[in-house]
Short mmCIF file of C-alpha atoms in Angstrom, two decimals:
data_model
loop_
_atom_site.label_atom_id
_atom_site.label_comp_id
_atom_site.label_asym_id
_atom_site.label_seq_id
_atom_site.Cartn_x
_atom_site.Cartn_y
_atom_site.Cartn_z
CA UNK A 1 127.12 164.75 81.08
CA UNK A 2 129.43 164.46 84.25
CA UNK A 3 128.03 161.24 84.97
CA UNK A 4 128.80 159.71 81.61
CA UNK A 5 132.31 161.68 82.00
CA UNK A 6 132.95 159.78 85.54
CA UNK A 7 131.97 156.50 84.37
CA UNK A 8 133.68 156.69 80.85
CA UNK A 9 136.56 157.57 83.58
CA UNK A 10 136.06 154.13 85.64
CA UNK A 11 135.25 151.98 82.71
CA UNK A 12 138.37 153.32 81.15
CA UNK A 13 140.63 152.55 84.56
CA UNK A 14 138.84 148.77 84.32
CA UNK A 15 139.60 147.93 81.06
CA UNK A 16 143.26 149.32 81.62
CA UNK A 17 143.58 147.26 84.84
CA UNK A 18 142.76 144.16 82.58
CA UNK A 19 144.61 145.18 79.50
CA UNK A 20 147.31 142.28 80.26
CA UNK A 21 144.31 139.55 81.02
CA UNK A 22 144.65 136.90 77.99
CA UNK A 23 140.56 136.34 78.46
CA UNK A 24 141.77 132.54 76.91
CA UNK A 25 144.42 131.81 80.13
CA UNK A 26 142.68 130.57 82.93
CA UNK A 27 139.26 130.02 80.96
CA UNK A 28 140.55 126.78 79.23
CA UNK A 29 140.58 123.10 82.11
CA UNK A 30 142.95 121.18 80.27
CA UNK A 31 142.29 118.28 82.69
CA UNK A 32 142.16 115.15 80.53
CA UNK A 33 138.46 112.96 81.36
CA UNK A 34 137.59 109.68 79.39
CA UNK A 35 136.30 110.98 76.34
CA UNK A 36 136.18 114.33 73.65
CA UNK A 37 133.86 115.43 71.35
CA UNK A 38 134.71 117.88 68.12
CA UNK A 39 131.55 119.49 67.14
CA UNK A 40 131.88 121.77 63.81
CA UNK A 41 130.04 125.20 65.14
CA UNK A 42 127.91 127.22 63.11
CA UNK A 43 129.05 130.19 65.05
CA UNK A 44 130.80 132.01 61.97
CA UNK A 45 127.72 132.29 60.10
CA UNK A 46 125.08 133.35 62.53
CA UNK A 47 124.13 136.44 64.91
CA UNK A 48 125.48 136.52 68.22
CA UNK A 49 122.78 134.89 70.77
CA UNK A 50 122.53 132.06 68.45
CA UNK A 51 126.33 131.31 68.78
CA UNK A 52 125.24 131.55 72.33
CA UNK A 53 122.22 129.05 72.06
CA UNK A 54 124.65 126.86 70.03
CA UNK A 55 127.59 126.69 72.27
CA UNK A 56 125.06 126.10 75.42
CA UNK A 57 122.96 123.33 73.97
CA UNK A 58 126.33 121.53 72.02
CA UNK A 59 127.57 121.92 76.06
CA UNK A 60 124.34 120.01 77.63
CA UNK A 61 125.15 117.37 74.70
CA UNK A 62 128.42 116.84 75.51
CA UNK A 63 128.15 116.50 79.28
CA UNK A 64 124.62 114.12 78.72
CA UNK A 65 127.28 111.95 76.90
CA UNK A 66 130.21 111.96 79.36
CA UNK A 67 132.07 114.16 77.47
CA UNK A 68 133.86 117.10 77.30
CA UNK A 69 133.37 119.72 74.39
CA UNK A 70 136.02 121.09 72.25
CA UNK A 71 135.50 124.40 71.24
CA UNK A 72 138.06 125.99 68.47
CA UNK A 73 140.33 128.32 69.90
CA UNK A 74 139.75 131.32 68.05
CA UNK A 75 135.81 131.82 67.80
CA UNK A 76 134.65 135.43 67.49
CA UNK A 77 131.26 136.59 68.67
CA UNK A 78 129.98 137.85 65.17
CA UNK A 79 129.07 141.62 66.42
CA UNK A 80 133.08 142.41 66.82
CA UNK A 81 136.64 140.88 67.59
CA UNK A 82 135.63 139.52 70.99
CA UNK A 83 136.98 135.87 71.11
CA UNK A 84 134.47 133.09 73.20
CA UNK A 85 136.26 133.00 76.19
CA UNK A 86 136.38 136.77 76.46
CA UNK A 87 132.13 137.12 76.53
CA UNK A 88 131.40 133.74 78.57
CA UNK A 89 132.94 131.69 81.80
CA UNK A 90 133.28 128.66 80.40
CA UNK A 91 134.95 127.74 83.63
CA UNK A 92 132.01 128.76 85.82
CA UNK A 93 130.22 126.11 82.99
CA UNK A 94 132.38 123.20 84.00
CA UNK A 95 131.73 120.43 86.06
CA UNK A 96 133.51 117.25 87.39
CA UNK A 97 131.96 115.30 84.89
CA UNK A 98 132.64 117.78 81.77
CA UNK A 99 135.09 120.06 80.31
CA UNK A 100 135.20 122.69 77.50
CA UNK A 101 138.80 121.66 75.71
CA UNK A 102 140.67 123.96 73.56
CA UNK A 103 140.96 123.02 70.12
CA UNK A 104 144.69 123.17 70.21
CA UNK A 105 144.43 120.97 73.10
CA UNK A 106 142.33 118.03 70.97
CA UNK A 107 145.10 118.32 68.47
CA UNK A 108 147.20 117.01 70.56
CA UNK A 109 145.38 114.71 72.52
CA UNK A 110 143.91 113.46 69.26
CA UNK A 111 145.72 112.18 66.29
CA UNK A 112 143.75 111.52 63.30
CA UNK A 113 144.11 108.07 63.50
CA UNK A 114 142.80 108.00 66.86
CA UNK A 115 140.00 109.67 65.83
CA UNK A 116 136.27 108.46 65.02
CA UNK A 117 134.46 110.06 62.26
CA UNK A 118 130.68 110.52 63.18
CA UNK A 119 128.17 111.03 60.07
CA UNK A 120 125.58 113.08 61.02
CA UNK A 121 122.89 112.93 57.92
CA UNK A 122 121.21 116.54 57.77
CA UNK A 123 117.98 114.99 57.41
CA UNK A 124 118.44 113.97 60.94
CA UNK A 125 116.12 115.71 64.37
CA UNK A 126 118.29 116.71 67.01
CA UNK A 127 117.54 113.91 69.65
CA UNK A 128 118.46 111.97 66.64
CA UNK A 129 121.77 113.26 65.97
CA UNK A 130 122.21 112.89 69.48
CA UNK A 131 121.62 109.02 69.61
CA UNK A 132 123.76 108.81 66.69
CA UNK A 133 126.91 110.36 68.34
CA UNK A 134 125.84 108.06 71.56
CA UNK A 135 125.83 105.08 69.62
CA UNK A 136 129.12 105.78 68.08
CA UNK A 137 130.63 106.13 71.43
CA UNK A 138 129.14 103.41 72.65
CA UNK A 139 130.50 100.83 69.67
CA UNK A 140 134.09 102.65 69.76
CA UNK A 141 134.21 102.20 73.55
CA UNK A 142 137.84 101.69 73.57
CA UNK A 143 138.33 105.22 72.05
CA UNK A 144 138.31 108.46 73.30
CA UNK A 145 137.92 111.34 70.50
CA UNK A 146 134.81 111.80 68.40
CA UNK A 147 134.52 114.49 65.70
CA UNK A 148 130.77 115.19 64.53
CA UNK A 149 131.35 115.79 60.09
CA UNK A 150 128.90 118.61 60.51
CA UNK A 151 127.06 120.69 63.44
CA UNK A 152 124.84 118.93 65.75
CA UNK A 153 122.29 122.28 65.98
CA UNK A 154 120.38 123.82 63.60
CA UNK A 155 118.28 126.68 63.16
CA UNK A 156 115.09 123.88 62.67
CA UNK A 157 115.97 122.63 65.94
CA UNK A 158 114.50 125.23 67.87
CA UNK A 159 111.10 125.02 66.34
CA UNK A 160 110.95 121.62 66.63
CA UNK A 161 108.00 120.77 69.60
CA UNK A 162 109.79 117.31 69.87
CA UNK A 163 112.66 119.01 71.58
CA UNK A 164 110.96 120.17 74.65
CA UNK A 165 111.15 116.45 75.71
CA UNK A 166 114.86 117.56 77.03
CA UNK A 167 114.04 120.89 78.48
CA UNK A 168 114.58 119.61 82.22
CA UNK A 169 117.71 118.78 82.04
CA UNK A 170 118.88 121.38 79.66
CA UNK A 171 117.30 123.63 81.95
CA UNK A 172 119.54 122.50 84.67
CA UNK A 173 122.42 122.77 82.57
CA UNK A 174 121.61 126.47 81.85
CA UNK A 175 122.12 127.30 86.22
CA UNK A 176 125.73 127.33 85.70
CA UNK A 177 125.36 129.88 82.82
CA UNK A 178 127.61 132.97 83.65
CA UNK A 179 129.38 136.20 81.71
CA UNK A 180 132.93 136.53 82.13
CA UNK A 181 134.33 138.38 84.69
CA UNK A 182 135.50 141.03 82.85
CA UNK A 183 131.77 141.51 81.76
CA UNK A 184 130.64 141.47 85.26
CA UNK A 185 133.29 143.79 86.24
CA UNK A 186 131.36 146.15 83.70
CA UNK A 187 128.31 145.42 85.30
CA UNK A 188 129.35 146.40 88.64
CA UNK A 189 130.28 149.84 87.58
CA UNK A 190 127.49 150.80 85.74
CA UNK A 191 125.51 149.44 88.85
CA UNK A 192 128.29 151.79 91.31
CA UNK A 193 127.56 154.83 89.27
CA UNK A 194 123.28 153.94 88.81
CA UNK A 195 123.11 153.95 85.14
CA UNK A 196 120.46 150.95 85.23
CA UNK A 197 117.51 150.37 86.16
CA UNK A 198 115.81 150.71 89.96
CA UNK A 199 114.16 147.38 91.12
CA UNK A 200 111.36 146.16 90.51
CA UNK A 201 111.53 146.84 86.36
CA UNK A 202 110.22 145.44 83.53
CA UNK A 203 112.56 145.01 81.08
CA UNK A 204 111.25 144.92 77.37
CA UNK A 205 112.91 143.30 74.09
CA UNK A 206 111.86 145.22 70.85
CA UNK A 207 113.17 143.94 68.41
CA UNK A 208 113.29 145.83 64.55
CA UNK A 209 115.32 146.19 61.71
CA UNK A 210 115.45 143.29 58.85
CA UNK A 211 113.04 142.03 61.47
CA UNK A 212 110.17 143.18 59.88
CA UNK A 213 110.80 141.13 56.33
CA UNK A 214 111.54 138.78 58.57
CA UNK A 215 108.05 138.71 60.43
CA UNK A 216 106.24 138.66 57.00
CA UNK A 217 107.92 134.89 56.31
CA UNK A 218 106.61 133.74 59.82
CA UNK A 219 103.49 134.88 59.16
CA UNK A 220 103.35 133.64 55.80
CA UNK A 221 104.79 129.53 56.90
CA UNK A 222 102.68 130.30 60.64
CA UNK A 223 106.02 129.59 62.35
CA UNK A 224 106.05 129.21 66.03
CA UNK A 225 108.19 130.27 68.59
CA UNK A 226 111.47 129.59 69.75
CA UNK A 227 111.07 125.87 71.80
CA UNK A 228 112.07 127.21 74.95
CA UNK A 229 109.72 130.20 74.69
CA UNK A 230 106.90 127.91 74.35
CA UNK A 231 107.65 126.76 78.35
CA UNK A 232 105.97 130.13 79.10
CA UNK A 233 103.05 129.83 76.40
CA UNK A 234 102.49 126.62 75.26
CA UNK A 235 100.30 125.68 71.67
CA UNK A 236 99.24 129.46 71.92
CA UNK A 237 99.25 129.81 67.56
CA UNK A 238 97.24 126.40 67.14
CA UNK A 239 94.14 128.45 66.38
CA UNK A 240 95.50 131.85 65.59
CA UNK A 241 93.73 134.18 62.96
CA UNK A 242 95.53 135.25 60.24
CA UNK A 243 97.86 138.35 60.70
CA UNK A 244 98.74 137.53 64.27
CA UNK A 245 101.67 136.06 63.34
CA UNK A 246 102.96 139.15 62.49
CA UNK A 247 101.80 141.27 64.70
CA UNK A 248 103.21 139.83 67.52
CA UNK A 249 105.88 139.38 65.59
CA UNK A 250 106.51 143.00 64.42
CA UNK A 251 104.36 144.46 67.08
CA UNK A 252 102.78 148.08 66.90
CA UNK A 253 103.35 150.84 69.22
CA UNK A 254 99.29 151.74 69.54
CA UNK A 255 96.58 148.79 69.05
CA UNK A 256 94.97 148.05 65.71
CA UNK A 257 92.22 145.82 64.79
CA UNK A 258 91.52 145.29 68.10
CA UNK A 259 94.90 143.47 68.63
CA UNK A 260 96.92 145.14 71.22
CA UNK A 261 100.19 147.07 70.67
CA UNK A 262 103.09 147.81 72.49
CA UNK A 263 101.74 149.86 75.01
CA UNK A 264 98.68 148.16 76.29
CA UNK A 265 100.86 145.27 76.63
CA UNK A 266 103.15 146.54 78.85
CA UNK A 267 100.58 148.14 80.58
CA UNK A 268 98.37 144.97 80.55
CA UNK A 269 101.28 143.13 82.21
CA UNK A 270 102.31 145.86 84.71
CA UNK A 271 98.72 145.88 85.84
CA UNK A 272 98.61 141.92 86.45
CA UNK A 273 102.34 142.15 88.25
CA UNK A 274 100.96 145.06 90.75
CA UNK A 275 98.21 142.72 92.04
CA UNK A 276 100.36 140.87 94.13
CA UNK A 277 103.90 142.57 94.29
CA UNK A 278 105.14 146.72 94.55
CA UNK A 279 104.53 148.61 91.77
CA UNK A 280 107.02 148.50 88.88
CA UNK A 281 109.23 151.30 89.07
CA UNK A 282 111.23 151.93 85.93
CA UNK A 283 110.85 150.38 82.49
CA UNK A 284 113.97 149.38 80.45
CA UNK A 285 113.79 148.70 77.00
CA UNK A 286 116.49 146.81 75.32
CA UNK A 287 116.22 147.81 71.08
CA UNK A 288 118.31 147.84 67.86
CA UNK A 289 116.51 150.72 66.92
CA UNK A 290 115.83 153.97 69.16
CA UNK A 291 113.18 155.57 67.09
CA UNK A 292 109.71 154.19 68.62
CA UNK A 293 111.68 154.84 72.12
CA UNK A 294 110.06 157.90 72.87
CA UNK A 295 106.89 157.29 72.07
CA UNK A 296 106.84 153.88 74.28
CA UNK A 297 107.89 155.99 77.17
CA UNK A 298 104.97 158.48 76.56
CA UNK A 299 102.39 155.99 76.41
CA UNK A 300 103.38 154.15 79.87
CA UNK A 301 103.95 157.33 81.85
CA UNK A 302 101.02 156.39 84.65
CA UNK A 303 102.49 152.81 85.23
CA UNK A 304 106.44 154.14 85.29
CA UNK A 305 108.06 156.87 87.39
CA UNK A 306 111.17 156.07 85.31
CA UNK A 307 112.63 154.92 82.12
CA UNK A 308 115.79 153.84 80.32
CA UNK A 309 116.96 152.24 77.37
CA UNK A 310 120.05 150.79 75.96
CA UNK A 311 121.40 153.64 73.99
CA UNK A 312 121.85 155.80 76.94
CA UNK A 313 123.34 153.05 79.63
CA UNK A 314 125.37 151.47 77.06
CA UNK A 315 126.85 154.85 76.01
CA UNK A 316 129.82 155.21 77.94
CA UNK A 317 130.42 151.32 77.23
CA UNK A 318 130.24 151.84 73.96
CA UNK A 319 132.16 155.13 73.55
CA UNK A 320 135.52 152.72 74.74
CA UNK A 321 134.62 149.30 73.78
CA UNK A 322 133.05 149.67 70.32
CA UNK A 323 131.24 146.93 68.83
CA UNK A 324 132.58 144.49 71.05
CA UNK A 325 129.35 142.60 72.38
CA UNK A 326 129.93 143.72 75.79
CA UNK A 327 127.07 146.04 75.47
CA UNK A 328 124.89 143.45 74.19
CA UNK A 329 125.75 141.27 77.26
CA UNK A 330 125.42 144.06 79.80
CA UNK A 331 121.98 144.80 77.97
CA UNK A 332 121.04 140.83 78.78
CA UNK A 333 122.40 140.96 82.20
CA UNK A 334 119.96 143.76 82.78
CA UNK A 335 116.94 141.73 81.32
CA UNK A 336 118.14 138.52 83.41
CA UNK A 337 117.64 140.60 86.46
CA UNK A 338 114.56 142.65 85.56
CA UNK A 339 111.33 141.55 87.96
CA UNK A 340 109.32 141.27 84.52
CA UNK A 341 110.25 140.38 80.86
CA UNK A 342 108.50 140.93 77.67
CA UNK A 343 110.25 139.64 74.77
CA UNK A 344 110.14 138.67 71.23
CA UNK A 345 109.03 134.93 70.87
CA UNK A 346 111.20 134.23 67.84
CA UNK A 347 114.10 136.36 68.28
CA UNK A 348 117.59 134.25 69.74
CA UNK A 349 118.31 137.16 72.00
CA UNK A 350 114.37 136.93 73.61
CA UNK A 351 115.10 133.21 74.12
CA UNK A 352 118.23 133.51 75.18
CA UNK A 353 117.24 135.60 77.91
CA UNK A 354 113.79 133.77 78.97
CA UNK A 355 115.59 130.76 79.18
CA UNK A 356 118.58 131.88 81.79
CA UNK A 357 116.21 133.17 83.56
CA UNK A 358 113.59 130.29 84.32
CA UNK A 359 116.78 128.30 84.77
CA UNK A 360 117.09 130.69 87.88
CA UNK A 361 113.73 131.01 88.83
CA UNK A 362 110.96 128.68 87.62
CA UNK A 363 108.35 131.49 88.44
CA UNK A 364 110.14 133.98 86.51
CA UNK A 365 107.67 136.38 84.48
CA UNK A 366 108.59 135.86 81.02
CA UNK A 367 105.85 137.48 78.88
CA UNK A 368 105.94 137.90 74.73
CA UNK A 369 104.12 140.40 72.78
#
């Protein structure tokens, strides 16, 4: 309890030493390049790592095309008040060649009449939609603002195979992926006061709630993975049985049918890591629900001197910030770190965090239930 009191204490100090920080000043280049591109987002209608996915793949678009993104100024991250700018470095994202813009900024820049319409038909793959908006600024070469009609990513993008055919240089895009200082700042005192995990971990996803209805549809339409999660297991549900869709979708604590659960899969993996590296030490399990925690822990015991989970580091975060996402990005900053990940093949938050990391390490063990 003293320990939750102290660090309550220093994450109260932080957040009062950055009470004046506008999280928009600073975060915003407004140094004008050749061209813009306005991209309606999606981000107001979906959960929070696929705003995430959307605003890092419109980004690799934007700079493949010379051009710099313009993101509206007000976007909240859908689990609280926290604007864009406040969750990610969009600076630390930048690059000579590309810019994220302010949409206050493109108003200026770009009056309508300046402005060339793009239709993008909804019928339309991604690499497709992408050639369209190239075309357009390659006809229109004397302009320099573009505005999509509708967004360029959508949710059937990322389970179409076709896609992985820009993986490598997405991938490379994804190296300059980085939290916002004021997240990091978060991260360094939970690290000062040891409320994470002690290296090597495995860090696990599990992933519940309207999950499980949802698990019943991809077993029902066999739908695959997440593209980028398919880098790690490639054309694994060609030949699948029925049913394993949904379990490794919806996984169970203890094995049935001969299919394993949660347990002998972490075990199974922690067993394969040990062969050539030190034993695991700790297990951290990120969740949005606590109440198969226990019982994870108590199965794993032999393989894991220690164990935490997000309820009890997030805590003190929590207890000051609320539902402000920060806890969900500390939670990911853990798994980006952890030695080995086992995730959730079609969750956003899985992907999101499988994908950072082979960005960072091509080796990286990125395991799914």
């Amino acid at each position: 309890e003293l320990k939750v009191l102290l660090i309550l204490l220093d994450v109260v100090i932080l957040y009062l030493s950055l009470a004046s920080f506008q999280s928009a000043q600073g975060s915003w280049n407004v140094v004008e390049l050749d061209k813009y591109l306005f991209v309606p987002p999606l981000v107001a209608t979906v959960g929070l790592n696929n705003q995430i996915q959307e605003v890092l793949l419109n980004r690799w678009i934007a700079e493949s095309l010379g051009a710099n993104l313009i993101l509206g100024d007000n976007i909240r991250m859908t689990c609280g008040e926290t604007l864009l700018p406040e969750l990610l470095n969009l600076t630390a994202m930048e690059t000579q060649a590309f810019k994220f813009l302010p949409e206050s900024r493109w108003n200026r820049l770009c009056p309508p009449s300046e402005i060339v319409f793009i239709n993008i038909q909804s019928t339309q793959k991604l690499q497709e939609k992408i050639a369209t908006v190239a075309d357009s600024m390659s006809s229109w070469r004397d302009r320099k603002c573009f505005q999509a009609d509708q967004a360029l990513v959508r949710y059937e993008d990322y389970q179409d195979r076709g896609n992985l055919a820009i993986w490598p240089s997405y991938k490379k895009s994804l190296e300059k992926f980085r939290w916002s200082d004021k997240v990091l700042d978060l991260f360094r005192v939970l690290e000062s006061f040891d409320m994470g995990p002690t290296r090597p971990y495995m860090a696990i996803h599990l992933r519940r709630g309207d999950f499980e209805g949802h698990c019943k549809e991809i077993e029902t339409i066999r739908e695959p993975f997440y593209i980028w999660n398919t880098v790690d297991e490639p054309g694994w549900e060609a030949n699948e049985s029925p049913g394993v869709f949904l379990h490794r979708c919806y996984p169970p604590i203890n094995d049935v049918d001969g299919k394993p659960g949660i347990v002998s899969k972490i075990k199974e993996i922690a067993a394969k890591w040990a062969k050539d590296h030190s034993p695991l030490k700790e297990l951290y399990i990120l969740h949005n629900s606590g109440s198969e925690v226990g019982a994870i822990f108590d199965g794993v015991t032999e393989y894991f001197r220690l164990g935490s989970e997000t309820d009890k580091v997030m805590e003190p975060v929590r207890a000051f910030f609320g539902d402000g996402c920060f806890d969900v990005a500390l939670d990911m900053e853990y798994a980006f770190n952890s030695d080995v990940f086992i995730g959730n093949g079609w969750s956003s938050l899985s992907s999101d965090i499988s994908q950072i990391r082979k960005s960072r390490d091509e080796k990286a063990w990125n395991k799914y239930w």
